[in-house]
mmCIF file of N, CA, C and O in Angstrom:
data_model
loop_
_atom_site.group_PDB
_atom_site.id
_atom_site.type_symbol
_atom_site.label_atom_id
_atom_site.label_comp_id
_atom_site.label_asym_id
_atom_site.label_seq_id
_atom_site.Cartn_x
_atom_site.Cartn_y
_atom_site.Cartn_z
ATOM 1 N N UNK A 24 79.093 118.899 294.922
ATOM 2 C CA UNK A 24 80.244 118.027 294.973
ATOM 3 C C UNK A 24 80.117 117.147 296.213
ATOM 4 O O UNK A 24 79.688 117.619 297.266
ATOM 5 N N UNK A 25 80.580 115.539 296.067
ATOM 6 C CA UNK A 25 80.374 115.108 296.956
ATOM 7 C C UNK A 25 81.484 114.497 297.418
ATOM 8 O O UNK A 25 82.248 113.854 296.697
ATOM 9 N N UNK A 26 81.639 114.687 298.771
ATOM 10 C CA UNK A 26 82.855 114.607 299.876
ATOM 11 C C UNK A 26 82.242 113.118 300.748
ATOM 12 O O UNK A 26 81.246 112.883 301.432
ATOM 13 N N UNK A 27 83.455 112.307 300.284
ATOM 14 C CA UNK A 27 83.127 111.187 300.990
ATOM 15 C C UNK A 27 84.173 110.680 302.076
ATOM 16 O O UNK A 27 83.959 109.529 302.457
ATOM 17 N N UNK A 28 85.097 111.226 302.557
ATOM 18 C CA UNK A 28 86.058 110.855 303.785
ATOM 19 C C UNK A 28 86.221 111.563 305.334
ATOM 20 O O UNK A 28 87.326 112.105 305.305
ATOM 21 N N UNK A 29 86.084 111.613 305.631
ATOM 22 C CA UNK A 29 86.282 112.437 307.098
ATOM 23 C C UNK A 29 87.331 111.594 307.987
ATOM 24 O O UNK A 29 87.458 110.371 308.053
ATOM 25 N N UNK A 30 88.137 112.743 308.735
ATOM 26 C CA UNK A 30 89.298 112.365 309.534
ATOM 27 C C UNK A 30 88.918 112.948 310.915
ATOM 28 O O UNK A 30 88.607 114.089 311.256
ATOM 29 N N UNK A 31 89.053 111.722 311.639
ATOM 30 C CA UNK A 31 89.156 112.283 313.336
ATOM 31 C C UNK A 31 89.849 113.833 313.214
ATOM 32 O O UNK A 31 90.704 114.275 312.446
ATOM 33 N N UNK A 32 89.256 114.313 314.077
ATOM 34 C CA UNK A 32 89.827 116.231 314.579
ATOM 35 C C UNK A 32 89.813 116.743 313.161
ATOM 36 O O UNK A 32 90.812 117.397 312.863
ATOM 37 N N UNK A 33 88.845 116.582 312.160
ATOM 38 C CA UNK A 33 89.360 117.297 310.944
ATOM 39 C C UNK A 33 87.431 117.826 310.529
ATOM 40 O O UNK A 33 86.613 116.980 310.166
ATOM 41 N N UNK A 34 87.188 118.848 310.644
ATOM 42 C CA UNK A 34 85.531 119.084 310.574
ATOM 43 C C UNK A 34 85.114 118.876 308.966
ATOM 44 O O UNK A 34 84.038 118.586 308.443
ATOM 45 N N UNK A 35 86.335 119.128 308.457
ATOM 46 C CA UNK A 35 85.827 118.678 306.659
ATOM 47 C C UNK A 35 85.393 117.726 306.177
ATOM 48 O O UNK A 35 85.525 116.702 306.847
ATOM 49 N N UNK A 36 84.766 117.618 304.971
ATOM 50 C CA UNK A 36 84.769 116.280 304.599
ATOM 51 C C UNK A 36 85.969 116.626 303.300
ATOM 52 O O UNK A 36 86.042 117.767 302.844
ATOM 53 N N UNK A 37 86.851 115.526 302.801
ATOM 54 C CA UNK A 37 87.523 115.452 301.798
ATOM 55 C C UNK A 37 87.389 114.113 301.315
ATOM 56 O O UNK A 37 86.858 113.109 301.789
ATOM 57 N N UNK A 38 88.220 114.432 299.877
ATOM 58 C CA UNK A 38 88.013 112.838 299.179
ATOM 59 C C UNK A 38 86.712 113.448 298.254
ATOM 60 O O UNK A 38 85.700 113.114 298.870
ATOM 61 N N UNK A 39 86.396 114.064 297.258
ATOM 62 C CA UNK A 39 85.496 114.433 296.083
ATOM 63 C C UNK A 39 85.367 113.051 295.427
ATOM 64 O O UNK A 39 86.205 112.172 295.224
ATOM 65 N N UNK A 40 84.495 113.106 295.249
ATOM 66 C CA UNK A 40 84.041 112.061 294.245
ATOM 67 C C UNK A 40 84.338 111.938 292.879
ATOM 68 O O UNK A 40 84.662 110.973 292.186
ATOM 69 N N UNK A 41 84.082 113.599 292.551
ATOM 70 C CA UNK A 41 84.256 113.663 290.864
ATOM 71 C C UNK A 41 85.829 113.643 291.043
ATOM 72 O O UNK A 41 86.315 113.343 289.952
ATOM 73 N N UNK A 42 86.584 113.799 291.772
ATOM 74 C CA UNK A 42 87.853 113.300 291.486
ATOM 75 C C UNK A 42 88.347 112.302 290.820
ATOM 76 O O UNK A 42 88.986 112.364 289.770
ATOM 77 N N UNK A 43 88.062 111.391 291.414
ATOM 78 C CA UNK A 43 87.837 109.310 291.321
ATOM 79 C C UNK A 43 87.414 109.564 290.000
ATOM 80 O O UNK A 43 88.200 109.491 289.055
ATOM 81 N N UNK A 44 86.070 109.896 289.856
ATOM 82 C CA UNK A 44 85.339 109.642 288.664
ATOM 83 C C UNK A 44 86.280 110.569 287.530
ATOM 84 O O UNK A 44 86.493 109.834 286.565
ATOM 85 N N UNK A 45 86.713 111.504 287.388
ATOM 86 C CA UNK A 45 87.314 112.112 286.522
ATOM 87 C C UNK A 45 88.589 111.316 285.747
ATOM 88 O O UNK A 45 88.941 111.256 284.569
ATOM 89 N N UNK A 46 89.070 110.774 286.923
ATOM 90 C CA UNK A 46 90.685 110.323 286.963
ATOM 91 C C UNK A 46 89.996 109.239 285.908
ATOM 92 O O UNK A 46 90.564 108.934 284.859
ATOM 93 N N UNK A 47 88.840 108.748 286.262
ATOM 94 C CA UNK A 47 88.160 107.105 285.719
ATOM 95 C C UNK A 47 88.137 106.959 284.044
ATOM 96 O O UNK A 47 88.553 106.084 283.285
ATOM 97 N N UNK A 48 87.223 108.665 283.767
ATOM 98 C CA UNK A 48 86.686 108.890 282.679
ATOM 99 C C UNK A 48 88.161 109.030 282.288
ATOM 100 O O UNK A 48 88.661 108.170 281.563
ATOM 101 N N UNK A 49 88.803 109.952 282.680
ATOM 102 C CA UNK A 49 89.890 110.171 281.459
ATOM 103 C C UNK A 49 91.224 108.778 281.079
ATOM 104 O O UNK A 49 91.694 108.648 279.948
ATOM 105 N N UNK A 50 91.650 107.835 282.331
ATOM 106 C CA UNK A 50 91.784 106.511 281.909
ATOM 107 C C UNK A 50 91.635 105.964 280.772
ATOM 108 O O UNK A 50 92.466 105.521 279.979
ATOM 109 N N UNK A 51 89.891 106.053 280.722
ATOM 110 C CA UNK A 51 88.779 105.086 279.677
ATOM 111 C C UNK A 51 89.260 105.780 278.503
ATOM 112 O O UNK A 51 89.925 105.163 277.671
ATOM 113 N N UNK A 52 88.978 107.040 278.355
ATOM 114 C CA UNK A 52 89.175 107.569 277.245
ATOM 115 C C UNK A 52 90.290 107.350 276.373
ATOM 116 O O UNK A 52 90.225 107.124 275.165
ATOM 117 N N UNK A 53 91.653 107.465 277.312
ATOM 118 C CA UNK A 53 93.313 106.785 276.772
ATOM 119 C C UNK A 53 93.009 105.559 276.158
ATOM 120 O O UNK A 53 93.105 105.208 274.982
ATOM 121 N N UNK A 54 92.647 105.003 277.107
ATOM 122 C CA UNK A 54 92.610 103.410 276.881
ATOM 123 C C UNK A 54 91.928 103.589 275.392
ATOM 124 O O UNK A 54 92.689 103.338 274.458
ATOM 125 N N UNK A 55 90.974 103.875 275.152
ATOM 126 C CA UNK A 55 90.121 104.282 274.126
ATOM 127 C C UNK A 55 90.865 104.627 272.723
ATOM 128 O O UNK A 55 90.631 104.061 271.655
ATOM 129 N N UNK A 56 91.429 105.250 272.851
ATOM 130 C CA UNK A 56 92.359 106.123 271.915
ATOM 131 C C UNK A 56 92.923 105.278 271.302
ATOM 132 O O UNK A 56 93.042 105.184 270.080
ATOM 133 N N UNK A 57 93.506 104.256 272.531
ATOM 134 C CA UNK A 57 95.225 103.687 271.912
ATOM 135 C C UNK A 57 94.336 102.209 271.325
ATOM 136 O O UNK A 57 94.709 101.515 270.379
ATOM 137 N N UNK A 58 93.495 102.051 271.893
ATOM 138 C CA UNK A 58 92.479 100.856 271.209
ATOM 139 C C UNK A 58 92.412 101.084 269.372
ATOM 140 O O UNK A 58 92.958 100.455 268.466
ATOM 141 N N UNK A 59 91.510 102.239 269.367
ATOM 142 C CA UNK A 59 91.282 102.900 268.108
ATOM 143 C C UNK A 59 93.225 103.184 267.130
ATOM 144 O O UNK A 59 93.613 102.317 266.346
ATOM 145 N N UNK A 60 93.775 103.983 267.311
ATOM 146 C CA UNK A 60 95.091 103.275 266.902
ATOM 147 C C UNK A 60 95.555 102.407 266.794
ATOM 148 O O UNK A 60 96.161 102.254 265.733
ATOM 149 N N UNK A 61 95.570 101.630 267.492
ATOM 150 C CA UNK A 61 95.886 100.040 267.648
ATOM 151 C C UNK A 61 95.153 99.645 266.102
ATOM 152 O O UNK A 61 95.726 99.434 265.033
ATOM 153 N N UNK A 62 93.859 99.633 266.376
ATOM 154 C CA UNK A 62 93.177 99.144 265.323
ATOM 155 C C UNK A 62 93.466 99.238 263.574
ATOM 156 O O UNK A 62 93.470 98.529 262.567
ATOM 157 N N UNK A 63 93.707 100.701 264.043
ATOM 158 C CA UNK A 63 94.040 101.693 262.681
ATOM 159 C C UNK A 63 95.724 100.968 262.051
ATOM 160 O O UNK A 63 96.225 101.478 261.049
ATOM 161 N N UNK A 64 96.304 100.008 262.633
ATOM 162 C CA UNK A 64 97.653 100.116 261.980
ATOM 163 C C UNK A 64 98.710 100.958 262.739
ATOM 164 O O UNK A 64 99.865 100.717 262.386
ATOM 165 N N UNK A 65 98.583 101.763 263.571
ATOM 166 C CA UNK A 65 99.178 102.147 264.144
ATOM 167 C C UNK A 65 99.700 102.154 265.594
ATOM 168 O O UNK A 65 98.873 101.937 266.480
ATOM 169 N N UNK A 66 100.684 102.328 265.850
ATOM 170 C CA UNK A 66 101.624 101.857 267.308
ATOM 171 C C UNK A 66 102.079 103.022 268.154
ATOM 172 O O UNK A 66 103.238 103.243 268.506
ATOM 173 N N UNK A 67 100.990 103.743 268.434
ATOM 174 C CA UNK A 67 100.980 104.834 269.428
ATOM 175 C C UNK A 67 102.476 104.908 270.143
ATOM 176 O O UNK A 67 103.098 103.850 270.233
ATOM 177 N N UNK A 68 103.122 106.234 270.698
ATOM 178 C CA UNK A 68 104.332 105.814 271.598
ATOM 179 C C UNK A 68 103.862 105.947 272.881
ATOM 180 O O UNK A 68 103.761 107.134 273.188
ATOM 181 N N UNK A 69 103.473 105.033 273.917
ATOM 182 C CA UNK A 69 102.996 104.927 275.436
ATOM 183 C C UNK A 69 103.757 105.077 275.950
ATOM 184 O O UNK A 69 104.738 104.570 275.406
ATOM 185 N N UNK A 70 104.130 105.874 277.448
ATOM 186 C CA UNK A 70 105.234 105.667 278.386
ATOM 187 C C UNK A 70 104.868 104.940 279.212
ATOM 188 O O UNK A 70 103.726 104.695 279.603
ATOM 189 N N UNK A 71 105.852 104.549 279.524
ATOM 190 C CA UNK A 71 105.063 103.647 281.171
ATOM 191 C C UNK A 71 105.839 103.873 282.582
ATOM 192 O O UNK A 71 107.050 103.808 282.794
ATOM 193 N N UNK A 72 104.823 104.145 283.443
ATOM 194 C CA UNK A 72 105.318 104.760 284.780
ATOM 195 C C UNK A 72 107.015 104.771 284.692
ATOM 196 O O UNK A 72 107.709 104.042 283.983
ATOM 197 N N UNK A 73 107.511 105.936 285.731
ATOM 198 C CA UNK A 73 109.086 105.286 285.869
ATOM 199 C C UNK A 73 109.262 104.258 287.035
ATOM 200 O O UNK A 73 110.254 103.568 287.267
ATOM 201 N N UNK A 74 107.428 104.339 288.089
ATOM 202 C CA UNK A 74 107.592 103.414 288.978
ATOM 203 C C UNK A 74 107.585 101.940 288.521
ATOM 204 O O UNK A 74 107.921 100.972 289.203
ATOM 205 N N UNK A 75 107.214 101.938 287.453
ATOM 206 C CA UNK A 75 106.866 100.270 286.962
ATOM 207 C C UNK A 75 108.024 99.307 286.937
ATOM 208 O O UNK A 75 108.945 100.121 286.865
ATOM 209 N N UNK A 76 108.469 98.391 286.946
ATOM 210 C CA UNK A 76 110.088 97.893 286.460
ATOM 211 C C UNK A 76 110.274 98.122 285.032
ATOM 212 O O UNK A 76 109.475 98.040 284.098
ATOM 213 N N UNK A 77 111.481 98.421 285.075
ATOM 214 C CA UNK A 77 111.755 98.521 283.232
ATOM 215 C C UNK A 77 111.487 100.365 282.641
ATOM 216 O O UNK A 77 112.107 101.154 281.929
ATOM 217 N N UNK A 78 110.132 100.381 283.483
ATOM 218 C CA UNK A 78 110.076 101.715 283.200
ATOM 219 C C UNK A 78 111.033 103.351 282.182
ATOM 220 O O UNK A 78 110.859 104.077 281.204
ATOM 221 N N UNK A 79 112.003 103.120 283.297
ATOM 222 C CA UNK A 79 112.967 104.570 282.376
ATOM 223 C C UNK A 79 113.724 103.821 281.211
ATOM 224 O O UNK A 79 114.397 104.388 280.350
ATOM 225 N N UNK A 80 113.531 102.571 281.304
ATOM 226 C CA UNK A 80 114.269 102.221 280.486
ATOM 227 C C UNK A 80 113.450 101.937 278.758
ATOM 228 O O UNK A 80 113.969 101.993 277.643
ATOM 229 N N UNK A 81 112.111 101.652 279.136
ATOM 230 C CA UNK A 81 111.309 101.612 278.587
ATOM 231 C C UNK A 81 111.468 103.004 278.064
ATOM 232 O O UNK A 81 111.932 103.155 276.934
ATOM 233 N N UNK A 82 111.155 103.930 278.720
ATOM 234 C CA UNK A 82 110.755 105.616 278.185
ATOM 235 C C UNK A 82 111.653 105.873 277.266
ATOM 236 O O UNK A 82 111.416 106.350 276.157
ATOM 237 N N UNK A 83 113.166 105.431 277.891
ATOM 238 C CA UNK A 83 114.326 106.418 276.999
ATOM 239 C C UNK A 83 114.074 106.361 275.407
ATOM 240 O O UNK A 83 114.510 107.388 274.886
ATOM 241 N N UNK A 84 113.591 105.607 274.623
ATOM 242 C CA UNK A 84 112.950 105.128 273.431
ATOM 243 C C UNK A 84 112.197 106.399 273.187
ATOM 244 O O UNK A 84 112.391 107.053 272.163
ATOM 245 N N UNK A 85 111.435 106.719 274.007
ATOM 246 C CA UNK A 85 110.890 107.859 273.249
ATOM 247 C C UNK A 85 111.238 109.173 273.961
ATOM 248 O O UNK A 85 110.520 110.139 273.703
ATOM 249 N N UNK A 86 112.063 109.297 274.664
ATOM 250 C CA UNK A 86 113.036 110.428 274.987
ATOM 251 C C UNK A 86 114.171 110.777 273.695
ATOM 252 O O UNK A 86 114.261 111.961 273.372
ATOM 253 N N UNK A 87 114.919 109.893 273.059
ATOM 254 C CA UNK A 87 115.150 109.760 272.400
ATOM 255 C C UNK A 87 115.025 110.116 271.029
ATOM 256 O O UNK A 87 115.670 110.800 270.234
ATOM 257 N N UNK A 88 113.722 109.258 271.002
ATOM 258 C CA UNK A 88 112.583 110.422 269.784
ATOM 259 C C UNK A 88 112.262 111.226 269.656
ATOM 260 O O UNK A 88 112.194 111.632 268.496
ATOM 261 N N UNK A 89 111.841 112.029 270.698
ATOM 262 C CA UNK A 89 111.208 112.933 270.784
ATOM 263 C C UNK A 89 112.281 114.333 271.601
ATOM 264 O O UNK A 89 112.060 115.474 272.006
ATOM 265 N N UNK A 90 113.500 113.397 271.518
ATOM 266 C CA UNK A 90 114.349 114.715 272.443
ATOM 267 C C UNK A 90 114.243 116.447 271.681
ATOM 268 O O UNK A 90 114.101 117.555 272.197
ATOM 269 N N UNK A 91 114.363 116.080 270.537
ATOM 270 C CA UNK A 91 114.626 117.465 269.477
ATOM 271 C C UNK A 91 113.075 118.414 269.251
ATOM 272 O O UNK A 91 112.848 119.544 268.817
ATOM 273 N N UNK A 92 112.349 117.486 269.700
ATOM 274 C CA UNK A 92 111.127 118.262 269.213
ATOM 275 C C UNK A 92 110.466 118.891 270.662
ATOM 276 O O UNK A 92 109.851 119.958 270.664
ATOM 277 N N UNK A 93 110.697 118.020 271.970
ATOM 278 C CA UNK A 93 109.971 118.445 272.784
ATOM 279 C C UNK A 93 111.584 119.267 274.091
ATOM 280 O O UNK A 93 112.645 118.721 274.393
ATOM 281 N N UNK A 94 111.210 120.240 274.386
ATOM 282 C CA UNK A 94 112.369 121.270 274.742
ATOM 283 C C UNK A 94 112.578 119.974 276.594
ATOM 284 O O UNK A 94 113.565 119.338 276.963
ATOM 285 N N UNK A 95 111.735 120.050 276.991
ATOM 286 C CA UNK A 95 111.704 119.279 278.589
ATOM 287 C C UNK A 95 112.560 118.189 278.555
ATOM 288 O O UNK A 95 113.477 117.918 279.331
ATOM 289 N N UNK A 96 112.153 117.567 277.539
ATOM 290 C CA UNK A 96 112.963 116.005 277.559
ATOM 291 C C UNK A 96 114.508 116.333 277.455
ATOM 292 O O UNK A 96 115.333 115.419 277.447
#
């Protein structure tokens, strides 16, 4: 594993690489997905951050939908 950050007074290295890269691959892969749906005729339900603007307001749509089936929401 490779450690690419170091902090004054700190003897570690942190910051993994395959972190980054993991976070990257699995991105691509979403992105991927909703491409392939997209394609297919179909309109995936995406959330989008609650940091984004619009965000919760955006979500409640599929809070909504999905209130009865998923126990959290």
């Amino acid at each position: 594993m490779q450690f690419i950050l170091e902090l004054p007074g700190f003897e570690q290295k942190i910051g993994a690489v395959s972190t980054y890269a993991n976070a990257y691959v699995l991105n691509c892969i979403v992105v991927e997905a909703i491409n392939l749906l997209v394609d297919s005729g179909i309109n995936p339900p995406v959330w989008r951050s609650g940091n984004a603007p619009g965000g919760d307001e955006w979500n409640q749509q599929f809070i909504d939908r999905f209130k009865n089936k998923v126990r959290a929401l």
